[in-house]
PDB file of C-alpha atoms in Angstrom:
ATOM      1  CA  MET A 166     -29.964 -27.867  -4.939  1.00  0.00           C
ATOM      2  CA  LEU A 167     -28.006 -24.936  -3.028  1.00  0.00           C
ATOM      3  CA  HIS A 168     -29.901 -26.064   0.503  1.00  0.00           C
ATOM      4  CA  GLY A 169     -26.445 -26.155   2.984  1.00  0.00           C
ATOM      5  CA  LEU A 170     -23.998 -24.117   0.973  1.00  0.00           C
ATOM      6  CA  VAL A 171     -22.168 -21.606   3.312  1.00  0.00           C
ATOM      7  CA  TYR A 172     -21.263 -17.957   1.520  1.00  0.00           C
ATOM      8  CA  THR A 173     -17.795 -16.897   3.388  1.00  0.00           C
ATOM      9  CA  VAL A 174     -16.834 -13.379   3.018  1.00  0.00           C
ATOM     10  CA  GLU A 175     -12.735 -12.658   3.412  1.00  0.00           C
ATOM     11  CA  SER A 176     -11.132 -10.044   5.997  1.00  0.00           C
ATOM     12  CA  HIS A 177      -9.204  -8.085   4.378  1.00  0.00           C
ATOM     13  CA  VAL A 178      -6.226  -6.722   7.102  1.00  0.00           C
ATOM     14  CA  LEU A 179      -2.914  -4.902   6.239  1.00  0.00           C
ATOM     15  CA  ILE A 180      -0.265  -5.789   8.206  1.00  0.00           C
ATOM     16  CA  LEU A 181       2.735  -2.796   8.873  1.00  0.00           C
ATOM     17  CA  ASN A 182       5.799  -4.800   9.973  1.00  0.00           C
ATOM     18  CA  HIS A 183       9.103  -3.155   9.305  1.00  0.00           C
ATOM     19  CA  ASP A 184      11.355  -6.237   9.338  1.00  0.00           C
ATOM     20  CA  PRO A 185       8.944  -9.330   8.638  1.00  0.00           C
ATOM     21  CA  VAL A 186      11.606 -11.469   7.783  1.00  0.00           C
ATOM     22  CA  PHE A 187      13.243 -11.984  11.099  1.00  0.00           C
ATOM     23  CA  GLU A 188      10.543 -10.076  13.283  1.00  0.00           C
ATOM     24  CA  ASP A 189       7.917 -12.410  12.111  1.00  0.00           C
ATOM     25  CA  ARG A 190       5.691 -13.510  15.505  1.00  0.00           C
ATOM     26  CA  LEU A 191       2.569 -11.660  14.245  1.00  0.00           C
ATOM     27  CA  LEU A 192       2.710 -12.886  10.995  1.00  0.00           C
ATOM     28  CA  SER A 193       3.247 -16.316  12.258  1.00  0.00           C
ATOM     29  CA  PHE A 194      -0.583 -16.049  13.642  1.00  0.00           C
ATOM     30  CA  PHE A 195      -2.439 -15.904  10.149  1.00  0.00           C
ATOM     31  CA  ASP A 196      -0.580 -19.125   8.673  1.00  0.00           C
ATOM     32  CA  THR A 197      -3.476 -21.291   9.464  1.00  0.00           C
ATOM     33  CA  GLU A 198      -6.434 -19.018   9.707  1.00  0.00           C
ATOM     34  CA  GLU A 199      -8.869 -19.229   6.356  1.00  0.00           C
ATOM     35  CA  GLY A 200     -11.037 -16.663   5.721  1.00  0.00           C
ATOM     36  CA  LEU A 201      -8.824 -13.924   5.711  1.00  0.00           C
ATOM     37  CA  GLU A 202      -6.640 -12.456   3.533  1.00  0.00           C
ATOM     38  CA  ILE A 203      -3.781 -10.222   4.379  1.00  0.00           C
ATOM     39  CA  ARG A 204      -1.049  -8.100   2.662  1.00  0.00           C
ATOM     40  CA  VAL A 205       2.004  -7.084   4.206  1.00  0.00           C
ATOM     41  CA  VAL A 206       4.306  -3.651   3.671  1.00  0.00           C
ATOM     42  CA  ARG A 207       7.370  -2.660   5.384  1.00  0.00           C
ATOM     43  CA  SER A 208       6.798   1.123   5.646  1.00  0.00           C
ATOM     44  CA  VAL A 209       4.145   3.753   6.410  1.00  0.00           C
ATOM     45  CA  SER A 210       4.236   5.649   3.029  1.00  0.00           C
ATOM     46  CA  GLN A 211       3.486   2.286   1.677  1.00  0.00           C
ATOM     47  CA  ALA A 212       0.943   1.506   3.991  1.00  0.00           C
ATOM     48  CA  VAL A 213      -1.046   4.514   3.092  1.00  0.00           C
ATOM     49  CA  LEU A 214      -0.436   4.188  -0.577  1.00  0.00           C
ATOM     50  CA  VAL A 215      -1.644   0.717  -0.605  1.00  0.00           C
ATOM     51  CA  LEU A 216      -4.747   1.850   2.027  1.00  0.00           C
ATOM     52  CA  ILE A 217      -5.981   4.380  -0.529  1.00  0.00           C
ATOM     53  CA  ALA A 218      -6.022   2.291  -3.551  1.00  0.00           C
ATOM     54  CA  GLU A 219      -7.646  -0.861  -1.942  1.00  0.00           C
ATOM     55  CA  ASN A 220     -10.209  -1.369   0.818  1.00  0.00           C
ATOM     56  CA  PHE A 221      -9.028  -2.930   3.509  1.00  0.00           C
ATOM     57  CA  ASP A 222     -11.503  -4.120   7.211  1.00  0.00           C
ATOM     58  CA  GLY A 223      -8.424  -3.961   9.374  1.00  0.00           C
ATOM     59  CA  PHE A 224      -5.094  -2.373   9.717  1.00  0.00           C
ATOM     60  CA  ILE A 225      -2.422  -3.950  12.245  1.00  0.00           C
ATOM     61  CA  VAL A 226       0.824  -1.820  12.626  1.00  0.00           C
ATOM     62  CA  GLU A 227       3.969  -3.504  14.447  1.00  0.00           C
ATOM     63  CA  GLY A 228       7.565  -2.523  15.532  1.00  0.00           C
ATOM     64  CA  PRO A 229       9.209  -0.526  18.397  1.00  0.00           C
ATOM     65  CA  PRO A 230       6.804   1.466  20.532  1.00  0.00           C
ATOM     66  CA  ALA A 231       7.317   4.671  19.436  1.00  0.00           C
ATOM     67  CA  ALA A 232       7.317   3.584  15.497  1.00  0.00           C
ATOM     68  CA  ALA A 233       4.319   1.271  15.819  1.00  0.00           C
ATOM     69  CA  ILE A 234       2.285   4.148  17.369  1.00  0.00           C
ATOM     70  CA  GLU A 235       3.404   6.744  15.656  1.00  0.00           C
ATOM     71  CA  ALA A 236       2.445   4.512  12.343  1.00  0.00           C
ATOM     72  CA  ALA A 237      -1.089   3.920  13.602  1.00  0.00           C
ATOM     73  CA  THR A 238      -1.492   7.418  14.297  1.00  0.00           C
ATOM     74  CA  VAL A 239      -0.814   8.256  10.595  1.00  0.00           C
ATOM     75  CA  GLY A 240      -3.096   5.713   9.342  1.00  0.00           C
ATOM     76  CA  ARG A 241      -6.660   7.084  11.457  1.00  0.00           C
ATOM     77  CA  GLN A 242      -5.482  10.534  10.578  1.00  0.00           C
ATOM     78  CA  HIS A 243      -5.715   9.492   7.041  1.00  0.00           C
ATOM     79  CA  PHE A 244      -8.188   7.012   7.425  1.00  0.00           C
ATOM     80  CA  PRO A 245     -11.291   8.047  10.406  1.00  0.00           C
ATOM     81  CA  SER A 246     -13.198   5.326  10.928  1.00  0.00           C
ATOM     82  CA  LEU A 247     -10.741   2.013   9.377  1.00  0.00           C
ATOM     83  CA  LYS A 248      -9.396   0.028  12.918  1.00  0.00           C
ATOM     84  CA  ILE A 249      -6.338  -0.316  13.757  1.00  0.00           C
ATOM     85  CA  LEU A 250      -4.431  -2.575  16.188  1.00  0.00           C
ATOM     86  CA  CYS A 251      -1.022  -1.752  17.241  1.00  0.00           C
ATOM     87  CA  VAL A 252       1.249  -4.034  18.852  1.00  0.00           C
ATOM     88  CA  PRO A 253       4.213  -2.534  20.579  1.00  0.00           C
ATOM     89  CA  TRP A 254       7.233  -5.026  21.145  1.00  0.00           C
ATOM     90  CA  GLN A 255       7.356  -3.273  24.232  1.00  0.00           C
ATOM     91  CA  ARG A 256       5.348  -1.478  26.411  1.00  0.00           C
ATOM     92  CA  PRO A 257       5.014   2.179  25.282  1.00  0.00           C
ATOM     93  CA  PRO A 258       5.545   5.254  27.646  1.00  0.00           C
ATOM     94  CA  GLN A 259       2.665   6.537  29.425  1.00  0.00           C
ATOM     95  CA  ASN A 260       2.394   9.595  26.780  1.00  0.00           C
ATOM     96  CA  LEU A 261       2.765   7.526  24.082  1.00  0.00           C
ATOM     97  CA  LEU A 262      -0.137   4.939  25.552  1.00  0.00           C
ATOM     98  CA  ASP A 263      -2.171   8.257  25.946  1.00  0.00           C
ATOM     99  CA  GLU A 264      -2.066   9.338  22.473  1.00  0.00           C
ATOM    100  CA  ALA A 265      -3.570   5.483  20.837  1.00  0.00           C
ATOM    101  CA  ASP A 266      -6.072   5.798  23.247  1.00  0.00           C
ATOM    102  CA  ARG A 267      -6.972  10.012  21.834  1.00  0.00           C
ATOM    103  CA  GLN A 268      -6.423   8.098  18.232  1.00  0.00           C
ATOM    104  CA  GLN A 269      -8.905   5.095  19.077  1.00  0.00           C
ATOM    105  CA  ILE A 270      -6.129   2.981  18.321  1.00  0.00           C
ATOM    106  CA  VAL A 271      -7.099  -0.793  19.940  1.00  0.00           C
ATOM    107  CA  LEU A 272      -3.371  -1.702  21.522  1.00  0.00           C
ATOM    108  CA  ALA A 273      -2.142  -5.353  22.544  1.00  0.00           C
ATOM    109  CA  ASP A 274       0.781  -5.881  24.843  1.00  0.00           C
ATOM    110  CA  GLY A 275       3.428  -7.463  22.766  1.00  0.00           C
ATOM    111  CA  THR A 276       5.648  -8.633  25.503  1.00  0.00           C
ATOM    112  CA  MET A 277       2.782 -11.026  26.487  1.00  0.00           C
ATOM    113  CA  SER A 278       2.828 -14.371  26.184  1.00  0.00           C
ATOM    114  CA  THR A 279       2.602 -15.989  22.365  1.00  0.00           C
ATOM    115  CA  LYS A 280      -0.677 -17.606  23.224  1.00  0.00           C
ATOM    116  CA  ARG A 281      -2.403 -14.744  24.990  1.00  0.00           C
ATOM    117  CA  LEU A 282      -1.259 -12.171  21.972  1.00  0.00           C
ATOM    118  CA  ARG A 283      -2.746 -14.561  19.586  1.00  0.00           C
ATOM    119  CA  ARG A 284      -5.910 -14.775  21.392  1.00  0.00           C
ATOM    120  CA  GLU A 285      -5.749 -10.616  21.409  1.00  0.00           C
ATOM    121  CA  VAL A 286      -5.219 -10.521  17.428  1.00  0.00           C
ATOM    122  CA  MET A 287      -7.919 -12.819  16.498  1.00  0.00           C
ATOM    123  CA  HIS A 288     -10.148 -10.854  18.851  1.00  0.00           C
ATOM    124  CA  PHE A 289      -9.396  -8.520  17.137  1.00  0.00           C
ATOM    125  CA  VAL A 290      -9.844  -9.526  13.490  1.00  0.00           C
ATOM    126  CA  GLN A 291     -13.213 -11.489  14.268  1.00  0.00           C
ATOM    127  CA  SER A 292     -14.425  -7.621  15.652  1.00  0.00           C
ATOM    128  CA  LEU A 293     -13.804  -6.936  12.108  1.00  0.00           C
ATOM    129  CA  GLU A 294     -16.715  -8.928  10.722  1.00  0.00           C
ATOM    130  CA  ASN A 295     -18.846  -7.100  12.910  1.00  0.00           C
ATOM    131  CA  HIS A 296     -18.105  -3.641  11.842  1.00  0.00           C
ATOM    132  CA  ARG A 297     -19.056  -4.584   8.338  1.00  0.00           C
ATOM    133  CA  SER A 298     -22.557  -3.166   7.707  1.00  0.00           C
ATOM    134  CA  VAL A 299     -24.712  -2.336   4.856  1.00  0.00           C
ATOM    135  CA  PRO A 300     -23.732   1.733   4.156  1.00  0.00           C
ATOM    136  CA  GLU A 301     -26.854   4.127   4.310  1.00  0.00           C
ATOM    137  CA  GLU A 302     -27.304   5.994   0.771  1.00  0.00           C
ATOM    138  CA  GLY A 303     -24.801   4.076  -0.519  1.00  0.00           C
ATOM    139  CA  ILE A 304     -22.006   5.780   1.819  1.00  0.00           C
ATOM    140  CA  ASP A 305     -19.294   3.581   3.138  1.00  0.00           C
ATOM    141  CA  PRO A 306     -17.725   5.436   5.965  1.00  0.00           C
ATOM    142  CA  CYS A 307     -15.179   2.071   6.568  1.00  0.00           C
ATOM    143  CA  HIS A 308     -13.876   3.261   3.057  1.00  0.00           C
ATOM    144  CA  SER A 309     -13.326   6.988   3.543  1.00  0.00           C
ATOM    145  CA  LEU A 310      -9.933   8.644   3.638  1.00  0.00           C
ATOM    146  CA  ILE A 311      -8.792  12.024   4.553  1.00  0.00           C
ATOM    147  CA  GLY A 312      -4.847  13.224   3.805  1.00  0.00           C
ATOM    148  CA  ASN A 313      -2.635  16.268   2.883  1.00  0.00           C
ATOM    149  CA  LEU A 314      -1.828  17.529  -0.514  1.00  0.00           C
ATOM    150  CA  ASN A 315       1.362  18.405   0.240  1.00  0.00           C
ATOM    151  CA  GLN A 316       1.894  14.838   0.745  1.00  0.00           C
ATOM    152  CA  PHE A 317       0.283  13.327  -2.252  1.00  0.00           C
ATOM    153  CA  SER A 318       0.017  15.570  -5.190  1.00  0.00           C
ATOM    154  CA  ALA A 319      -4.676  14.815  -6.928  1.00  0.00           C
ATOM    155  CA  ALA A 320      -2.878  13.167  -9.564  1.00  0.00           C
ATOM    156  CA  GLU A 321      -1.465  10.582  -7.426  1.00  0.00           C
ATOM    157  CA  ILE A 322      -4.628   9.883  -5.819  1.00  0.00           C
ATOM    158  CA  LEU A 323      -6.680  10.094  -8.250  1.00  0.00           C
ATOM    159  CA  GLN A 324      -4.102   7.395 -10.162  1.00  0.00           C
ATOM    160  CA  MET A 325      -4.730   5.435  -7.064  1.00  0.00           C
ATOM    161  CA  ALA A 326      -8.364   5.697  -6.700  1.00  0.00           C
ATOM    162  CA  CYS A 327      -8.948   5.125 -10.760  1.00  0.00           C
ATOM    163  CA  LEU A 328      -7.076   1.627 -10.757  1.00  0.00           C
ATOM    164  CA  SER A 329      -8.834   0.223  -7.930  1.00  0.00           C
ATOM    165  CA  GLN A 330     -11.700   0.696  -9.801  1.00  0.00           C
ATOM    166  CA  ARG A 331     -13.549   2.661  -6.656  1.00  0.00           C
ATOM    167  CA  SER A 332     -16.680   4.980  -6.801  1.00  0.00           C
ATOM    168  CA  GLY A 333     -17.339   7.961  -4.516  1.00  0.00           C
ATOM    169  CA  ARG A 334     -16.730  11.371  -3.949  1.00  0.00           C
ATOM    170  CA  PHE A 335     -13.533  13.210  -3.490  1.00  0.00           C
ATOM    171  CA  THR A 336     -13.628  16.409  -1.949  1.00  0.00           C
ATOM    172  CA  PHE A 337     -10.392  18.891  -1.915  1.00  0.00           C
ATOM    173  CA  LYS A 338     -10.011  22.300   0.081  1.00  0.00           C
ATOM    174  CA  SER A 339      -7.526  25.108  -0.271  1.00  0.00           C
ATOM    175  CA  SER A 340      -6.857  28.415  -0.078  1.00  0.00           C
ATOM    176  CA  ARG A 341      -8.387  28.433  -3.893  1.00  0.00           C
ATOM    177  CA  GLY A 342     -11.475  27.056  -2.582  1.00  0.00           C
ATOM    178  CA  LYS A 343     -13.478  23.521  -2.891  1.00  0.00           C
ATOM    179  CA  SER A 344     -13.503  21.249  -5.622  1.00  0.00           C
ATOM    180  CA  GLU A 345     -15.237  17.888  -6.036  1.00  0.00           C
ATOM    181  CA  ILE A 346     -14.132  14.945  -8.164  1.00  0.00           C
ATOM    182  CA  TYR A 347     -16.713  11.786  -9.128  1.00  0.00           C
ATOM    183  CA  LEU A 348     -15.978   8.430  -9.683  1.00  0.00           C
ATOM    184  CA  HIS A 349     -18.397   5.679 -11.001  1.00  0.00           C
ATOM    185  CA  HIS A 350     -16.248   2.239 -11.166  1.00  0.00           C
ATOM    186  CA  GLY A 351     -12.774   3.460 -11.569  1.00  0.00           C
ATOM    187  CA  SER A 352     -13.851   6.382 -14.284  1.00  0.00           C
ATOM    188  CA  VAL A 353     -14.079  10.172 -13.402  1.00  0.00           C
ATOM    189  CA  ARG A 354     -17.586  10.891 -14.460  1.00  0.00           C
ATOM    190  CA  HIS A 355     -17.843  14.392 -13.133  1.00  0.00           C
ATOM    191  CA  ALA A 356     -15.799  17.249 -11.427  1.00  0.00           C
ATOM    192  CA  LEU A 357     -16.626  20.533 -10.155  1.00  0.00           C
ATOM    193  CA  TYR A 358     -14.605  23.512  -9.156  1.00  0.00           C
ATOM    194  CA  GLY A 359     -15.973  26.873  -9.077  1.00  0.00           C
ATOM    195  CA  THR A 360     -17.797  27.793 -12.601  1.00  0.00           C
ATOM    196  CA  LEU A 361     -15.439  25.129 -13.776  1.00  0.00           C
ATOM    197  CA  GLU A 362     -16.849  21.433 -14.798  1.00  0.00           C
ATOM    198  CA  GLY A 363     -15.964  18.465 -16.419  1.00  0.00           C
ATOM    199  CA  GLU A 364     -11.877  18.623 -17.664  1.00  0.00           C
ATOM    200  CA  ALA A 365     -11.056  22.174 -16.926  1.00  0.00           C
ATOM    201  CA  ALA A 366     -12.231  21.767 -13.004  1.00  0.00           C
ATOM    202  CA  VAL A 367     -10.080  18.446 -13.178  1.00  0.00           C
ATOM    203  CA  ALA A 368      -6.850  20.850 -15.204  1.00  0.00           C
ATOM    204  CA  GLU A 369      -7.056  23.296 -12.335  1.00  0.00           C
ATOM    205  CA  ILE A 370      -7.398  20.947  -9.326  1.00  0.00           C
ATOM    206  CA  PHE A 371      -4.068  19.061 -10.432  1.00  0.00           C
ATOM    207  CA  ARG A 372      -2.315  22.196 -10.016  1.00  0.00           C
ATOM    208  CA  TRP A 373      -2.693  22.562  -6.269  1.00  0.00           C
ATOM    209  CA  ARG A 374       0.144  22.014  -4.144  1.00  0.00           C
ATOM    210  CA  GLN A 375      -1.328  22.286  -0.786  1.00  0.00           C
ATOM    211  CA  GLY A 376      -4.792  21.728   0.743  1.00  0.00           C
ATOM    212  CA  ARG A 377      -6.485  18.751   2.077  1.00  0.00           C
ATOM    213  CA  PHE A 378      -8.671  16.113   0.400  1.00  0.00           C
ATOM    214  CA  TYR A 379     -11.488  13.663   1.666  1.00  0.00           C
ATOM    215  CA  PHE A 380     -13.100  10.949  -0.444  1.00  0.00           C
ATOM    216  CA  GLU A 381     -16.616   9.326   0.700  1.00  0.00           C
ATOM    217  CA  GLU A 382     -17.049   5.537  -1.001  1.00  0.00           C
ATOM    218  CA  GLY A 383     -19.706   5.361  -3.008  1.00  0.00           C
ATOM    219  CA  LEU A 384     -21.367   9.000  -3.374  1.00  0.00           C
ATOM    220  CA  ILE A 385     -22.365   8.852  -7.514  1.00  0.00           C
ATOM    221  CA  SER A 386     -23.232  11.762  -9.597  1.00  0.00           C
ATOM    222  CA  HIS A 387     -25.984  12.439 -11.428  1.00  0.00           C
ATOM    223  CA  ALA A 388     -24.134  14.802 -13.652  1.00  0.00           C
ATOM    224  CA  HIS A 389     -21.844  13.402 -16.048  1.00  0.00           C
ATOM    225  CA  THR A 390     -19.127  15.974 -17.263  1.00  0.00           C
ATOM    226  CA  VAL A 391     -15.993  14.158 -18.387  1.00  0.00           C
ATOM    227  CA  ASP A 392     -15.951  11.183 -21.232  1.00  0.00           C
ATOM    228  CA  ARG A 393     -12.417  10.420 -21.652  1.00  0.00           C
ATOM    229  CA  PRO A 394     -10.800   7.870 -19.726  1.00  0.00           C
ATOM    230  CA  TRP A 395      -8.775   8.739 -16.660  1.00  0.00           C
ATOM    231  CA  ALA A 396      -5.431   7.990 -18.247  1.00  0.00           C
ATOM    232  CA  HIS A 397      -5.677  10.204 -20.825  1.00  0.00           C
ATOM    233  CA  LEU A 398      -6.526  13.368 -18.564  1.00  0.00           C
ATOM    234  CA  LEU A 399      -4.043  12.220 -16.366  1.00  0.00           C
ATOM    235  CA  ILE A 400      -1.437  12.390 -19.212  1.00  0.00           C
ATOM    236  CA  ASP A 401      -2.514  15.354 -21.084  1.00  0.00           C
ATOM    237  CA  ASN A 402      -2.919  17.129 -17.662  1.00  0.00           C
ATOM    238  CA  LEU A 403       0.803  16.340 -16.582  1.00  0.00           C
ATOM    239  CA  GLN A 404       1.861  17.651 -19.630  1.00  0.00           C
ATOM    240  CA  LYS A 405       0.655  20.692 -19.508  1.00  0.00           C
ATOM    241  CA  LEU A 406       1.244  21.064 -15.987  1.00  0.00           C
ATOM    242  CA  ASP A 407       5.170  20.281 -17.396  1.00  0.00           C
ATOM    243  CA  GLU A 408       4.796  22.899 -19.692  1.00  0.00           C
ATOM    244  CA  THR A 409       3.591  25.736 -17.430  1.00  0.00           C
ATOM    245  CA  LEU A 410       6.615  24.944 -15.385  1.00  0.00           C
ATOM    246  CA  ASP A 411       9.234  24.788 -17.801  1.00  0.00           C
ATOM    247  CA  VAL A 412       7.349  28.703 -19.028  1.00  0.00           C
ATOM    248  CA  ALA A 413       7.383  29.609 -15.302  1.00  0.00           C
ATOM    249  CA  THR A 414      11.638  28.503 -14.888  1.00  0.00           C
ATOM    250  CA  VAL A 415      12.827  29.971 -18.286  1.00  0.00           C
ATOM    251  CA  LYS A 416      11.049  33.550 -16.894  1.00  0.00           C
ATOM    252  CA  ILE A 417      13.059  32.935 -13.516  1.00  0.00           C
ATOM    253  CA  HIS A 418      16.183  32.551 -15.676  1.00  0.00           C
ATOM    254  CA  GLN A 419      15.859  35.482 -18.087  1.00  0.00           C
TER     255      GLN A 419
END
């Protein structure tokens, strides 16, 4: 009964276009494409938040040369294994070309004919299927991410990861030391910071305002030290943080 059935897996692509209403040349390439799911964002910050919250196979950036390559570079810094295509509307100067090469960003000449540009963009999209692989030991390097806590707080990062039902390990590093939070299908399962475990460790991590974080998709903890839903953890710890800040403010004014 199942003989002859074909199963297709859609490629999931995020496109950053600052002006998708009037500058939609690239977007028009995807109107008739099947087996492809795209999402369009208008700013770098929105792109990073969406990439954190969802798994994408590729990231395409188009726009003026400096802005486009800068946005692609930001994407690379946060997502070291993500495949990125940059399509500047004009030819970039040599220093920007060199930067794109250092960041392993694929460039397509946005000044070429529509037919040639479409061929290059579709070649990039097709390469995403080959980029998929079965992760070893549950780790998926294509969906790892890196970032700074001065750009996004630990609470924001955790909230987005839980809402997207992610499983894996967050590692946070700062002058205070190293901490870890494990997620399992969008729930906080285990947290560790020094001698602290569970909710106490989560509360400490939420206080951090500087440092870096790294998320590895698919790493699961056998330890289970957190039982409450992530939303309860988030609300309780943010309330405690607000109370701490209020007390600190009162002492300063005294």
